[in-house]
Amino acid sequence: MRTPSRVATFIDKGGTGKTTVAAHLGVALSEAGDDVLLVDLAGKQGDLSKHFGLWDEVEESIERDDDWPNISTVFQDEWDIIVEKLGDAAVHDLILSTDEGPDVIPAHPGLDSLDAELGNIDKPSDRYSRLDTFLTEYVDPLGYDVVLVDLPGITNNVTYNGLWATRHVVVPVEAGVFEASQLEALEKDLEKMGENFGVEVELSMVVPNKVDRRTKLAKEYLREFRDAYPEIIARPVPVSQEIRNAADEGRTVFDVEEPSKTGERALSRFAENADELRNRIAEKPSSSPPEVVSDD
Ligand SMILES: Nc1ncnc2c1ncn2[C@@H]1O[C@H](COP(=O)(O)OP(=O)(O)O)[C@@H](O)[C@H]1O
Ligand SMILES: [Mg+2]
């Protein structure tokens, strides 16, 4: 059995392009032949599903009261019992297919209370490893090549589950001092996870996003990010109205028939970055067991 590579998109800040990057890297990997599963943990607004025009469908199922099980269910104590009852259907019910290649496990309003619920679990090794357990037991057997998890722009128990489970994080940054400091904070956080729990999470890629090369500021930040992260800096993704328009239309730029020049450039950047990411994560598998698990 192949074990899928797992990756999370994360930075403790909203609006830098986590969801956009997850969606576009997902499609890029898929176009290059990988079987890709996208998992939306980023919150009940369902941005990742909206990228593929699937959110209406999810909302309808919620209205029909037909929204169980869902992504928040897999974190619950009852999940194992649900699987016993429903069998394989429990997992298959979670997964939607898109018309751009990747499959998606959509977000759900239940994610709202998930951080607090996880906070009630005493043992850190249990609190943070629920997603890992779910992916290992129920998703790994499905044979995906890559599982990409989109995280919220905030550091909480849900985020830690995402990082713990994937061990590889892709960080979209805009050209700004705030991003630079958040990136440093994330590095320290990851170090602490390593020290406290024996879970080595690797900063796999920093993606400069919404880059407008005509501005001096953007150039300066690009240089700074390159100097600080020479090994993992990705090709910059240009700011492109087409990305925004495509998202509004429920698709990625890969699905736009005649993209503009910047749209084209964004596409090739995503494709190159996806290629590079695949090489990088192949070197270090996600599911190596933690070496030390301390519970304090
Ligand atoms: N390269 C880009 N060019 C133009 N707009 C972008 C680009 N990347 C993201 N956006 C837009 O910026 C907004 C925030 O992006 P999003 O991916 O939702 O950020 P996050 O998930 O980090 O909160 C969205 O409206 C998105 O369409
Ligand atoms: Mg998002």
Short mmCIF file of C-alpha atoms and ligand atoms in Angstrom, two decimals:
data_model
loop_
_atom_site.label_atom_id
_atom_site.label_comp_id
_atom_site.label_asym_id
_atom_site.label_seq_id
_atom_site.Cartn_x
_atom_site.Cartn_y
_atom_site.Cartn_z
CA MET A 1 0.00 0.00 0.00
CA ARG A 2 1.21 3.50 -0.81
CA THR A 3 1.23 5.87 2.12
CA PRO A 4 0.05 9.29 1.04
CA SER A 5 2.21 12.33 1.63
CA ARG A 6 0.49 14.83 3.86
CA VAL A 7 0.86 18.59 3.78
CA ALA A 8 -0.85 21.46 5.60
CA THR A 9 -1.18 25.08 4.51
CA PHE A 10 -0.79 27.33 7.50
CA ILE A 11 0.25 30.68 8.90
CA ASP A 12 -1.24 32.41 11.93
CA LYS A 13 -2.82 35.14 9.81
CA GLY A 14 -5.88 35.38 7.58
CA GLY A 15 -5.93 36.30 3.93
CA THR A 16 -2.40 35.39 2.83
CA GLY A 17 -3.63 32.69 0.47
CA LYS A 18 -3.67 29.44 2.47
CA THR A 19 -6.88 28.26 0.87
CA THR A 20 -5.98 29.53 -2.59
CA VAL A 21 -2.60 27.82 -2.42
CA ALA A 22 -4.11 24.57 -1.11
CA ALA A 23 -6.66 24.51 -3.94
CA HIS A 24 -4.18 25.38 -6.69
CA LEU A 25 -1.39 23.09 -5.48
CA GLY A 26 -4.01 20.36 -5.19
CA VAL A 27 -5.09 20.78 -8.80
CA ALA A 28 -1.48 21.13 -9.99
CA LEU A 29 -0.50 17.87 -8.29
CA SER A 30 -3.57 16.21 -9.68
CA GLU A 31 -2.79 17.39 -13.22
CA ALA A 32 0.68 15.94 -12.79
CA GLY A 33 -0.91 12.56 -12.11
CA ASP A 34 -1.29 12.39 -8.33
CA ASP A 35 -4.47 11.32 -6.59
CA VAL A 36 -5.16 14.22 -4.26
CA LEU A 37 -7.46 14.64 -1.28
CA LEU A 38 -8.07 18.13 0.09
CA VAL A 39 -9.27 18.44 3.68
CA ASP A 40 -10.90 21.68 4.83
CA LEU A 41 -10.31 22.41 8.49
CA ALA A 42 -10.21 26.15 7.91
CA GLY A 43 -13.66 26.91 9.24
CA LYS A 44 -17.35 26.79 8.62
CA GLN A 45 -17.29 29.32 5.79
CA GLY A 46 -16.22 26.45 3.54
CA ASP A 47 -13.76 28.42 1.38
CA LEU A 48 -12.00 25.37 -0.01
CA SER A 49 -15.27 23.79 -1.20
CA LYS A 50 -16.34 27.11 -2.64
CA HIS A 51 -13.20 27.01 -4.77
CA PHE A 52 -14.70 23.99 -6.51
CA GLY A 53 -18.31 25.12 -6.52
CA LEU A 54 -19.27 22.52 -3.93
CA TRP A 55 -20.36 24.60 -0.96
CA ASP A 56 -24.02 24.93 -2.04
CA GLU A 57 -24.22 21.17 -2.03
CA VAL A 58 -22.80 21.04 1.49
CA GLU A 59 -25.18 23.72 2.74
CA GLU A 60 -28.13 21.89 1.21
CA SER A 61 -27.16 18.71 3.02
CA ILE A 62 -26.95 20.69 6.26
CA GLU A 63 -30.45 22.08 5.63
CA ARG A 64 -31.75 18.58 4.96
CA ASP A 65 -30.18 17.47 8.22
CA ASP A 66 -28.21 15.01 6.16
CA ASP A 67 -24.81 16.36 7.25
CA TRP A 68 -23.67 13.54 9.46
CA PRO A 69 -20.99 12.25 9.64
CA ASN A 70 -18.80 15.20 8.68
CA ILE A 71 -15.23 16.43 9.17
CA SER A 72 -15.87 17.49 12.77
CA THR A 73 -17.22 14.03 13.58
CA VAL A 74 -13.90 12.36 12.89
CA PHE A 75 -12.40 14.09 15.94
CA GLN A 76 -15.04 12.75 18.32
CA ASP A 77 -14.72 9.78 20.65
CA GLU A 78 -17.70 8.24 18.84
CA TRP A 79 -15.97 8.09 15.47
CA ASP A 80 -14.83 4.49 15.87
CA ILE A 81 -18.34 3.42 16.80
CA ILE A 82 -19.76 5.26 13.79
CA VAL A 83 -17.35 3.41 11.52
CA GLU A 84 -18.30 0.12 13.10
CA LYS A 85 -21.93 0.85 12.27
CA LEU A 86 -21.56 2.39 8.83
CA GLY A 87 -18.45 0.54 7.64
CA ASP A 88 -16.58 2.07 4.70
CA ALA A 89 -19.55 4.33 3.99
CA ALA A 90 -18.62 6.46 6.99
CA VAL A 91 -15.44 7.67 5.28
CA HIS A 92 -16.81 7.69 1.74
CA ASP A 93 -19.71 9.85 2.90
CA LEU A 94 -17.23 12.54 3.90
CA ILE A 95 -15.60 12.81 0.50
CA LEU A 96 -16.86 14.84 -2.46
CA SER A 97 -15.29 14.80 -5.90
CA THR A 98 -14.49 17.96 -7.81
CA ASP A 99 -14.43 18.40 -11.58
CA GLU A 100 -10.80 19.57 -11.44
CA GLY A 101 -9.19 16.38 -10.16
CA PRO A 102 -8.82 16.45 -6.38
CA ASP A 103 -11.39 15.05 -3.97
CA VAL A 104 -12.47 17.20 -1.04
CA ILE A 105 -13.58 16.65 2.52
CA PRO A 106 -15.52 19.87 3.07
CA ALA A 107 -15.68 22.03 6.16
CA HIS A 108 -18.69 21.94 8.48
CA PRO A 109 -20.24 24.28 11.08
CA GLY A 110 -19.22 21.68 13.67
CA LEU A 111 -15.65 22.95 13.25
CA ASP A 112 -16.75 26.03 15.20
CA SER A 113 -16.82 24.29 18.55
CA LEU A 114 -14.06 21.80 17.76
CA ASP A 115 -11.22 23.84 19.25
CA ALA A 116 -13.01 24.04 22.60
CA GLU A 117 -13.96 20.35 22.49
CA LEU A 118 -10.38 19.33 21.82
CA GLY A 119 -9.33 21.60 24.67
CA ASN A 120 -11.29 19.37 27.03
CA ILE A 121 -9.10 16.38 26.24
CA ASP A 122 -6.54 16.17 29.00
CA LYS A 123 -3.69 14.30 27.40
CA PRO A 124 -1.87 16.43 24.82
CA SER A 125 -0.84 13.31 22.93
CA ASP A 126 -4.55 12.54 22.46
CA ARG A 127 -5.74 16.13 22.03
CA TYR A 128 -3.39 16.82 19.13
CA SER A 129 -3.34 13.44 17.42
CA ARG A 130 -6.99 12.90 16.53
CA LEU A 131 -6.60 13.92 12.90
CA ASP A 132 -3.45 11.82 12.58
CA THR A 133 -5.28 8.77 13.88
CA PHE A 134 -8.22 9.36 11.53
CA LEU A 135 -5.98 9.81 8.48
CA THR A 136 -3.82 6.82 9.31
CA GLU A 137 -6.66 4.43 10.00
CA TYR A 138 -9.28 5.54 7.51
CA VAL A 139 -7.75 7.68 4.76
CA ASP A 140 -4.35 6.05 4.16
CA PRO A 141 -6.05 2.83 2.96
CA LEU A 142 -7.89 4.78 0.23
CA GLY A 143 -4.68 5.08 -1.78
CA TYR A 144 -4.32 8.84 -2.29
CA ASP A 145 -0.85 10.09 -3.20
CA VAL A 146 -1.22 13.40 -1.41
CA VAL A 147 -3.49 14.64 1.37
CA LEU A 148 -3.50 18.44 1.63
CA VAL A 149 -5.02 19.97 4.76
CA ASP A 150 -6.13 23.61 4.76
CA LEU A 151 -5.90 25.15 8.23
CA PRO A 152 -7.42 28.23 9.84
CA GLY A 153 -5.33 31.40 10.18
CA ILE A 154 -5.09 31.00 13.90
CA THR A 155 -3.05 28.83 16.23
CA ASN A 156 -5.37 26.51 18.16
CA ASN A 157 -6.05 22.84 18.87
CA VAL A 158 -7.40 22.29 15.37
CA THR A 159 -4.26 23.76 13.86
CA TYR A 160 -2.05 21.59 16.05
CA ASN A 161 -3.98 18.53 14.87
CA GLY A 162 -3.30 19.57 11.29
CA LEU A 163 0.41 20.10 11.87
CA TRP A 164 0.77 16.94 13.96
CA ALA A 165 -0.92 14.85 11.29
CA THR A 166 0.86 16.23 8.25
CA ARG A 167 4.40 16.96 9.47
CA HIS A 168 4.87 19.25 6.46
CA VAL A 169 3.72 22.81 6.32
CA VAL A 170 3.43 25.12 3.35
CA VAL A 171 3.30 28.76 4.37
CA PRO A 172 1.81 31.33 2.01
CA VAL A 173 3.07 34.82 2.81
CA GLU A 174 2.34 38.26 1.50
CA ALA A 175 5.05 40.89 1.38
CA GLY A 176 4.75 42.30 4.87
CA VAL A 177 6.49 42.67 8.18
CA PHE A 178 3.66 40.87 9.94
CA GLU A 179 4.07 37.75 7.80
CA ALA A 180 7.79 37.73 8.47
CA SER A 181 7.23 37.76 12.22
CA GLN A 182 4.43 35.17 12.05
CA LEU A 183 6.73 32.92 10.08
CA GLU A 184 9.37 33.22 12.79
CA ALA A 185 6.75 32.51 15.46
CA LEU A 186 5.67 29.41 13.52
CA GLU A 187 9.24 28.15 13.36
CA LYS A 188 9.52 28.47 17.14
CA ASP A 189 6.18 26.73 17.60
CA LEU A 190 7.27 23.84 15.43
CA GLU A 191 10.50 23.56 17.41
CA LYS A 192 8.47 23.34 20.60
CA MET A 193 6.28 20.62 19.15
CA GLY A 194 9.44 18.68 18.42
CA GLU A 195 10.83 19.15 21.89
CA ASN A 196 7.60 18.51 23.80
CA PHE A 197 6.00 15.75 21.78
CA GLY A 198 8.68 14.31 19.53
CA VAL A 199 6.67 15.32 16.49
CA GLU A 200 8.98 16.80 13.88
CA VAL A 201 7.02 19.19 11.70
CA GLU A 202 8.97 20.49 8.77
CA LEU A 203 8.60 23.91 7.25
CA SER A 204 8.50 22.58 3.71
CA MET A 205 7.81 25.63 1.60
CA VAL A 206 7.32 29.36 1.95
CA VAL A 207 5.20 30.68 -0.91
CA PRO A 208 5.37 34.42 -1.56
CA ASN A 209 1.84 35.16 -2.73
CA LYS A 210 0.08 38.16 -4.29
CA VAL A 211 3.45 39.46 -5.39
CA ASP A 212 3.44 42.65 -7.40
CA ARG A 213 6.95 42.94 -8.74
CA ARG A 214 6.40 46.47 -9.90
CA THR A 215 6.55 47.67 -6.32
CA LYS A 216 9.83 48.23 -4.55
CA LEU A 217 8.40 46.91 -1.31
CA ALA A 218 7.50 43.55 -2.84
CA LYS A 219 11.02 43.17 -4.21
CA GLU A 220 12.52 43.99 -0.85
CA TYR A 221 10.40 41.44 0.99
CA LEU A 222 11.11 38.82 -1.64
CA ARG A 223 14.80 39.36 -1.05
CA GLU A 224 14.32 39.15 2.71
CA PHE A 225 12.31 35.94 2.52
CA ARG A 226 14.91 34.47 0.17
CA ASP A 227 17.72 35.35 2.54
CA ALA A 228 15.88 33.97 5.57
CA TYR A 229 14.62 30.76 3.90
CA PRO A 230 16.98 30.03 1.02
CA GLU A 231 16.24 26.30 0.99
CA ILE A 232 12.48 26.40 1.03
CA ILE A 233 11.44 29.61 -0.67
CA ALA A 234 9.06 28.86 -3.55
CA ARG A 235 8.58 30.64 -6.85
CA PRO A 236 6.52 33.76 -6.12
CA VAL A 237 2.88 33.73 -7.19
CA PRO A 238 1.85 37.01 -8.79
CA VAL A 239 -1.14 38.99 -7.65
CA SER A 240 -3.78 38.19 -10.21
CA GLN A 241 -7.36 39.36 -10.45
CA GLU A 242 -8.04 36.12 -12.28
CA ILE A 243 -7.39 34.13 -9.11
CA ARG A 244 -10.04 36.16 -7.32
CA ASN A 245 -12.50 35.94 -10.20
CA ALA A 246 -12.04 32.19 -10.56
CA ALA A 247 -12.63 31.71 -6.82
CA ASP A 248 -15.86 33.72 -7.11
CA GLU A 249 -16.92 31.46 -9.96
CA GLY A 250 -16.22 28.31 -7.97
CA ARG A 251 -13.10 27.13 -9.74
CA THR A 252 -9.35 27.50 -9.80
CA VAL A 253 -7.39 29.31 -12.49
CA PHE A 254 -6.51 25.89 -13.93
CA ASP A 255 -10.12 25.70 -15.09
CA VAL A 256 -10.14 29.11 -16.82
CA GLU A 257 -10.11 28.67 -20.58
CA GLU A 258 -8.04 31.60 -21.76
CA PRO A 259 -6.29 32.99 -18.72
CA SER A 260 -4.70 36.42 -18.79
CA LYS A 261 -0.92 36.82 -18.78
CA THR A 262 -0.74 37.07 -14.99
CA GLY A 263 -3.20 34.19 -14.71
CA GLU A 264 -0.88 32.10 -16.91
CA ARG A 265 2.09 33.07 -14.82
CA ALA A 266 0.30 32.19 -11.62
CA LEU A 267 -0.55 28.81 -13.10
CA SER A 268 2.99 27.96 -14.05
CA ARG A 269 4.21 29.07 -10.63
CA PHE A 270 1.71 26.78 -8.93
CA ALA A 271 2.74 23.92 -11.19
CA GLU A 272 6.46 24.45 -10.52
CA ASN A 273 5.86 24.77 -6.79
CA ALA A 274 3.74 21.62 -6.76
CA ASP A 275 6.56 19.73 -8.48
CA GLU A 276 9.12 21.01 -6.03
CA LEU A 277 6.85 20.23 -3.09
CA ARG A 278 6.37 16.66 -4.26
CA ASN A 279 10.13 16.14 -4.38
CA ARG A 280 10.60 17.63 -0.96
CA ILE A 281 7.96 15.67 0.89
CA ALA A 282 8.94 12.45 -0.81
CA GLU A 283 12.22 12.64 1.07
CA LYS A 284 10.49 12.69 4.44
CA PRO A 285 7.33 10.65 4.92
CA SER A 286 4.55 12.05 7.12
CA SER A 287 3.62 9.02 9.06
CA SER A 288 6.81 8.21 10.90
CA PRO A 289 5.71 7.56 14.46
CA PRO A 290 6.64 10.10 17.11
CA GLU A 291 9.78 9.10 18.98
CA VAL A 292 8.90 10.51 22.36
CA VAL A 293 5.40 11.33 23.50
CA SER A 294 5.34 13.13 26.78
CA ASP A 295 2.03 14.11 28.29
CA ASP A 296 2.79 17.39 29.92
N1 LIG B 1 -2.18 35.49 -5.98
C1 LIG B 1 -3.35 36.09 -5.73
N2 LIG B 1 -3.76 37.13 -6.49
C2 LIG B 1 -4.92 37.76 -6.23
N3 LIG B 1 -5.76 37.42 -5.25
C3 LIG B 1 -5.41 36.40 -4.46
C4 LIG B 1 -4.21 35.66 -4.65
N4 LIG B 1 -4.14 34.70 -3.70
C5 LIG B 1 -5.26 34.83 -2.95
N5 LIG B 1 -6.03 35.84 -3.40
C6 LIG B 1 -7.31 36.32 -2.84
O1 LIG B 1 -7.05 36.79 -1.51
C7 LIG B 1 -8.13 36.45 -0.65
C8 LIG B 1 -7.60 35.63 0.52
O2 LIG B 1 -7.11 34.39 0.05
P1 LIG B 1 -7.36 33.03 0.85
O3 LIG B 1 -6.72 31.94 0.07
O4 LIG B 1 -8.80 32.88 1.17
O5 LIG B 1 -6.51 33.35 2.17
P2 LIG B 1 -6.47 32.53 3.56
O6 LIG B 1 -6.98 31.15 3.29
O7 LIG B 1 -5.03 32.56 3.95
O8 LIG B 1 -7.33 33.31 4.50
C9 LIG B 1 -9.15 35.72 -1.50
O9 LIG B 1 -10.11 36.64 -1.95
C10 LIG B 1 -8.33 35.21 -2.68
O10 LIG B 1 -9.09 35.06 -3.85
MG MG B 2 -8.55 30.12 4.21
#
